[in-house]
Amino acid sequence: MTDTITRFAPSPTGHLHIGGARTALFCAAYAHGRSGRFALRIEDTDQKRSSEAAAAGILDDLAWLGICWDDGPEANGCGGDDRKVGPYYQSQRREIYDRYFTKLIEMGLAYPAFDTPEELAEMRKAAEAQKKTFIYRQQADYDHAQAMELAKTEGHVLRFKMPAEPVVVNDEILGEVTFPYEELDDLVIRKRDGFPTYHFAVVVDDETMGVTHVVRGQEHLNNTPRHVALIKALGFDVPKFAHLPLIFNPDGSKMSKRDKDKAVRAAVKAAGDVTASDAGVDERDFAKWQKDKSVQLPQDKLVPLAAKLGVELPEIDVEDFRRSGYLPEAIVNYIALLGWNPGERDDEGNEIERFDRAYLDSKFAFDRVGKKASKFDRDKLRAFNFDLIKSMDPGDFVEAWRTWCERYDAALLETLDKDAMLQLAPAVQQRAVTLGEARGPIAFLFTETDTIEYDEKAVKKHVLKGEPAGLDVLRDFAPKLAAIEPFAPEVIEETISSHCQTNELNMGKLAQPIRVAMTGAAVSPPLGITLSSLGKDTVVARVDRFLKFMDA
Ligand code: GLU
């Protein structure tokens, strides 16, 4: 029996899209659940749009998600070439493609074509005038020998002579799909620059890498008959195909990288006075981007422009979710449910939705993958993330939090050391849905003392009401604060509690006014850690300011 071999084949033209991550996850799960192998190949035949940095970013995002590949570029502890089927960058496989170009030409199934872009545009226009889709075919009077001679000196592409028969694709998810010959043109398989097109490279690579299952998004379904025709012409084995459902936004539109541009474009329009130089791009590019919905600004221009305009960019790429502070385990668990579910119930009869990778590997098969697009439910992902954060051991949480800060919030690490974060962790874990929101419950640490605003309700309830009033209790205790030494959580708590005991007060009588003075409101992590992380000078200054405010 052939081992199961799947592959994920991203084009390194940008960040890894969340849908790409789901494809990779399903590829890995399908192979690993069958003791097979999962390969990763970088499809960089489009030299203009590809970059090494984008490839590295994709590999990093995959590894971060814990979606490790067995065969492929060695990076982040994943990959390798045990089966000796590399290299895994298409740009390094040109000799392999050349062999198969020669083979197809010799069989009379590929031919050079010399049409200029202008001529092709003319043909397209003529077809459109007749309300037909333009389908390129070899001219009836095409002279092969003459063309081969001309090809030695003239620029040309190589086209595949599409066999005149329908192509049937047997999809593991969608069933049998038939594509009539009339819809399949003689596609370009080698570009003018000598590089193979995606269609050709993918077919040769899947065969030479031993791929048994091609798992990819439904957006590729229309490419598949072209691939099948090529596979058959080359005498390769037809792999199994499984096309995964698309991922939609809640409003039913396709979840696309362009959504980010859309959000910023709308804000630019609303503002009315944003210039190309505000955006950091040249006039023409900016005008084009404003007019044409299919044009995208580079991320390094779009992100700062969004920030300038106060636009919150929709999360689309893995990097976006990573920056927001989702945990990889929560993302992986959530995206596994996009178009698939295990169809099992727990002991209480509830559908099983929370699971780990081992469970996914053991359950994943195509029979439970849907045909229709699935909607991306941000609230559900948030719930997964929050539950995971809450359930984490504080040590593990701080580990994840610090790693996140190293990438996205180095300033926080300058204010808080590991011990302080550990002390704050339980309070943060109860309230932060994502690591990006972890600053929320401890925002008081980062506000300037003289900008604190005191919540009226909290003041009324905890400071003014009662006998004695919180204000008097605080005023009475204030001098003791400065004397606490060392200014450490236990010593602070002990001082507060003994003051309350001596004065026959319950703890809240003193604790709550202190909280209001420190944070403006009556909620904060445990007082000892709240005060020690602010530091004695700040605590004294905040109490002073609050007492003055109350006296005024
Ligand atoms: N390189 C293609 C893409 O990034 C994937 C092709 C495939 O999976 O066959 O969309």
PDB file of C-alpha atoms in Angstrom, residues 123-219:
ATOM      1  CA  MET A 123      -8.647  37.471 -29.515  1.00  0.00           C
ATOM      2  CA  ARG A 124     -10.232  37.972 -26.117  1.00  0.00           C
ATOM      3  CA  LYS A 125     -12.110  41.011 -27.358  1.00  0.00           C
ATOM      4  CA  ALA A 126     -13.366  39.157 -30.401  1.00  0.00           C
ATOM      5  CA  ALA A 127     -14.670  36.331 -28.203  1.00  0.00           C
ATOM      6  CA  GLU A 128     -16.337  38.785 -25.854  1.00  0.00           C
ATOM      7  CA  ALA A 129     -18.025  40.507 -28.795  1.00  0.00           C
ATOM      8  CA  GLN A 130     -19.655  37.162 -29.520  1.00  0.00           C
ATOM      9  CA  LYS A 131     -20.507  36.766 -25.833  1.00  0.00           C
ATOM     10  CA  LYS A 132     -18.153  33.804 -25.536  1.00  0.00           C
ATOM     11  CA  THR A 133     -15.416  33.031 -23.049  1.00  0.00           C
ATOM     12  CA  PHE A 134     -12.065  33.215 -24.742  1.00  0.00           C
ATOM     13  CA  ILE A 135     -10.618  29.726 -25.138  1.00  0.00           C
ATOM     14  CA  TYR A 136      -7.161  29.499 -26.700  1.00  0.00           C
ATOM     15  CA  ARG A 137      -6.675  26.689 -29.182  1.00  0.00           C
ATOM     16  CA  GLN A 138      -3.847  25.777 -31.502  1.00  0.00           C
ATOM     17  CA  GLN A 139      -4.396  27.260 -34.980  1.00  0.00           C
ATOM     18  CA  ALA A 140      -5.581  24.770 -37.582  1.00  0.00           C
ATOM     19  CA  ASP A 141      -2.624  25.585 -39.839  1.00  0.00           C
ATOM     20  CA  TYR A 142      -0.039  25.433 -37.054  1.00  0.00           C
ATOM     21  CA  ASP A 143       3.253  24.086 -38.375  1.00  0.00           C
ATOM     22  CA  HIS A 144       5.061  22.317 -35.568  1.00  0.00           C
ATOM     23  CA  ALA A 145       8.474  21.954 -37.238  1.00  0.00           C
ATOM     24  CA  GLN A 146       8.480  25.587 -38.267  1.00  0.00           C
ATOM     25  CA  ALA A 147       7.420  26.697 -34.793  1.00  0.00           C
ATOM     26  CA  MET A 148      10.166  24.652 -33.143  1.00  0.00           C
ATOM     27  CA  GLU A 149      12.691  26.314 -35.408  1.00  0.00           C
ATOM     28  CA  LEU A 150      11.328  29.774 -34.692  1.00  0.00           C
ATOM     29  CA  ALA A 151      11.314  29.042 -30.947  1.00  0.00           C
ATOM     30  CA  LYS A 152      15.105  28.921 -31.001  1.00  0.00           C
ATOM     31  CA  THR A 153      15.242  32.655 -31.584  1.00  0.00           C
ATOM     32  CA  GLU A 154      11.811  34.092 -30.803  1.00  0.00           C
ATOM     33  CA  GLY A 155      10.269  34.766 -27.395  1.00  0.00           C
ATOM     34  CA  HIS A 156       7.382  32.393 -26.772  1.00  0.00           C
ATOM     35  CA  VAL A 157       5.364  30.482 -24.234  1.00  0.00           C
ATOM     36  CA  LEU A 158       4.815  26.753 -24.244  1.00  0.00           C
ATOM     37  CA  ARG A 159       1.202  25.602 -24.367  1.00  0.00           C
ATOM     38  CA  PHE A 160      -0.341  22.267 -23.541  1.00  0.00           C
ATOM     39  CA  LYS A 161      -2.509  20.774 -26.260  1.00  0.00           C
ATOM     40  CA  MET A 162      -5.651  20.007 -24.336  1.00  0.00           C
ATOM     41  CA  PRO A 163      -7.042  16.607 -25.405  1.00  0.00           C
ATOM     42  CA  ALA A 164     -10.481  16.955 -26.987  1.00  0.00           C
ATOM     43  CA  GLU A 165     -12.494  15.189 -24.314  1.00  0.00           C
ATOM     44  CA  PRO A 166     -14.249  16.095 -21.096  1.00  0.00           C
ATOM     45  CA  VAL A 167     -12.342  15.729 -17.835  1.00  0.00           C
ATOM     46  CA  VAL A 168     -13.933  14.036 -14.844  1.00  0.00           C
ATOM     47  CA  VAL A 169     -12.632  14.914 -11.416  1.00  0.00           C
ATOM     48  CA  ASN A 170     -13.489  12.491  -8.636  1.00  0.00           C
ATOM     49  CA  ASP A 171     -13.381  14.624  -5.572  1.00  0.00           C
ATOM     50  CA  GLU A 172     -13.344  13.052  -2.120  1.00  0.00           C
ATOM     51  CA  ILE A 173     -15.625  15.793  -0.831  1.00  0.00           C
ATOM     52  CA  LEU A 174     -17.572  17.077  -3.819  1.00  0.00           C
ATOM     53  CA  GLY A 175     -18.012  13.778  -5.653  1.00  0.00           C
ATOM     54  CA  GLU A 176     -17.806  13.552  -9.430  1.00  0.00           C
ATOM     55  CA  VAL A 177     -17.406  16.866 -11.249  1.00  0.00           C
ATOM     56  CA  THR A 178     -17.268  16.903 -15.052  1.00  0.00           C
ATOM     57  CA  PHE A 179     -15.614  19.672 -17.036  1.00  0.00           C
ATOM     58  CA  PRO A 180     -16.423  19.852 -20.770  1.00  0.00           C
ATOM     59  CA  TYR A 181     -13.578  20.193 -23.237  1.00  0.00           C
ATOM     60  CA  GLU A 182     -15.134  23.415 -24.518  1.00  0.00           C
ATOM     61  CA  GLU A 183     -14.204  25.115 -21.233  1.00  0.00           C
ATOM     62  CA  LEU A 184     -10.605  23.940 -21.185  1.00  0.00           C
ATOM     63  CA  ASP A 185      -8.104  25.897 -23.208  1.00  0.00           C
ATOM     64  CA  ASP A 186      -4.612  25.032 -24.351  1.00  0.00           C
ATOM     65  CA  LEU A 187      -3.087  26.445 -21.226  1.00  0.00           C
ATOM     66  CA  VAL A 188       0.350  27.988 -20.915  1.00  0.00           C
ATOM     67  CA  ILE A 189       2.686  25.602 -19.118  1.00  0.00           C
ATOM     68  CA  ARG A 190       5.954  27.505 -19.556  1.00  0.00           C
ATOM     69  CA  LYS A 191       6.120  31.272 -19.404  1.00  0.00           C
ATOM     70  CA  ARG A 192       8.234  33.517 -21.561  1.00  0.00           C
ATOM     71  CA  ASP A 193      10.797  33.742 -18.797  1.00  0.00           C
ATOM     72  CA  GLY A 194      11.266  29.968 -18.932  1.00  0.00           C
ATOM     73  CA  PHE A 195       9.567  29.361 -15.591  1.00  0.00           C
ATOM     74  CA  PRO A 196       6.779  26.800 -15.446  1.00  0.00           C
ATOM     75  CA  THR A 197       3.295  28.063 -14.715  1.00  0.00           C
ATOM     76  CA  TYR A 198       1.631  27.031 -11.483  1.00  0.00           C
ATOM     77  CA  HIS A 199      -0.445  24.387 -13.299  1.00  0.00           C
ATOM     78  CA  PHE A 200       2.547  22.596 -14.693  1.00  0.00           C
ATOM     79  CA  ALA A 201       4.804  22.813 -11.655  1.00  0.00           C
ATOM     80  CA  VAL A 202       2.122  21.575  -9.299  1.00  0.00           C
ATOM     81  CA  VAL A 203       1.486  18.487 -11.414  1.00  0.00           C
ATOM     82  CA  VAL A 204       5.151  17.579 -11.789  1.00  0.00           C
ATOM     83  CA  ASP A 205       5.874  18.255  -8.126  1.00  0.00           C
ATOM     84  CA  ASP A 206       2.958  16.254  -6.783  1.00  0.00           C
ATOM     85  CA  GLU A 207       4.068  13.274  -8.882  1.00  0.00           C
ATOM     86  CA  THR A 208       7.770  13.513  -8.112  1.00  0.00           C
ATOM     87  CA  MET A 209       7.096  14.109  -4.421  1.00  0.00           C
ATOM     88  CA  GLY A 210       4.857  11.052  -4.254  1.00  0.00           C
ATOM     89  CA  VAL A 211       1.778  13.006  -3.200  1.00  0.00           C
ATOM     90  CA  THR A 212      -1.232  10.703  -2.848  1.00  0.00           C
ATOM     91  CA  HIS A 213      -3.822  13.265  -1.695  1.00  0.00           C
ATOM     92  CA  VAL A 214      -4.129  16.804  -2.998  1.00  0.00           C
ATOM     93  CA  VAL A 215      -6.057  18.701  -0.339  1.00  0.00           C
ATOM     94  CA  ARG A 216      -6.702  22.365  -1.098  1.00  0.00           C
ATOM     95  CA  GLY A 217      -9.360  25.060  -1.101  1.00  0.00           C
ATOM     96  CA  GLN A 218     -12.346  24.991  -3.450  1.00  0.00           C
ATOM     97  CA  GLU A 219     -10.987  28.075  -5.189  1.00  0.00           C
TER      98      GLU A 219
END
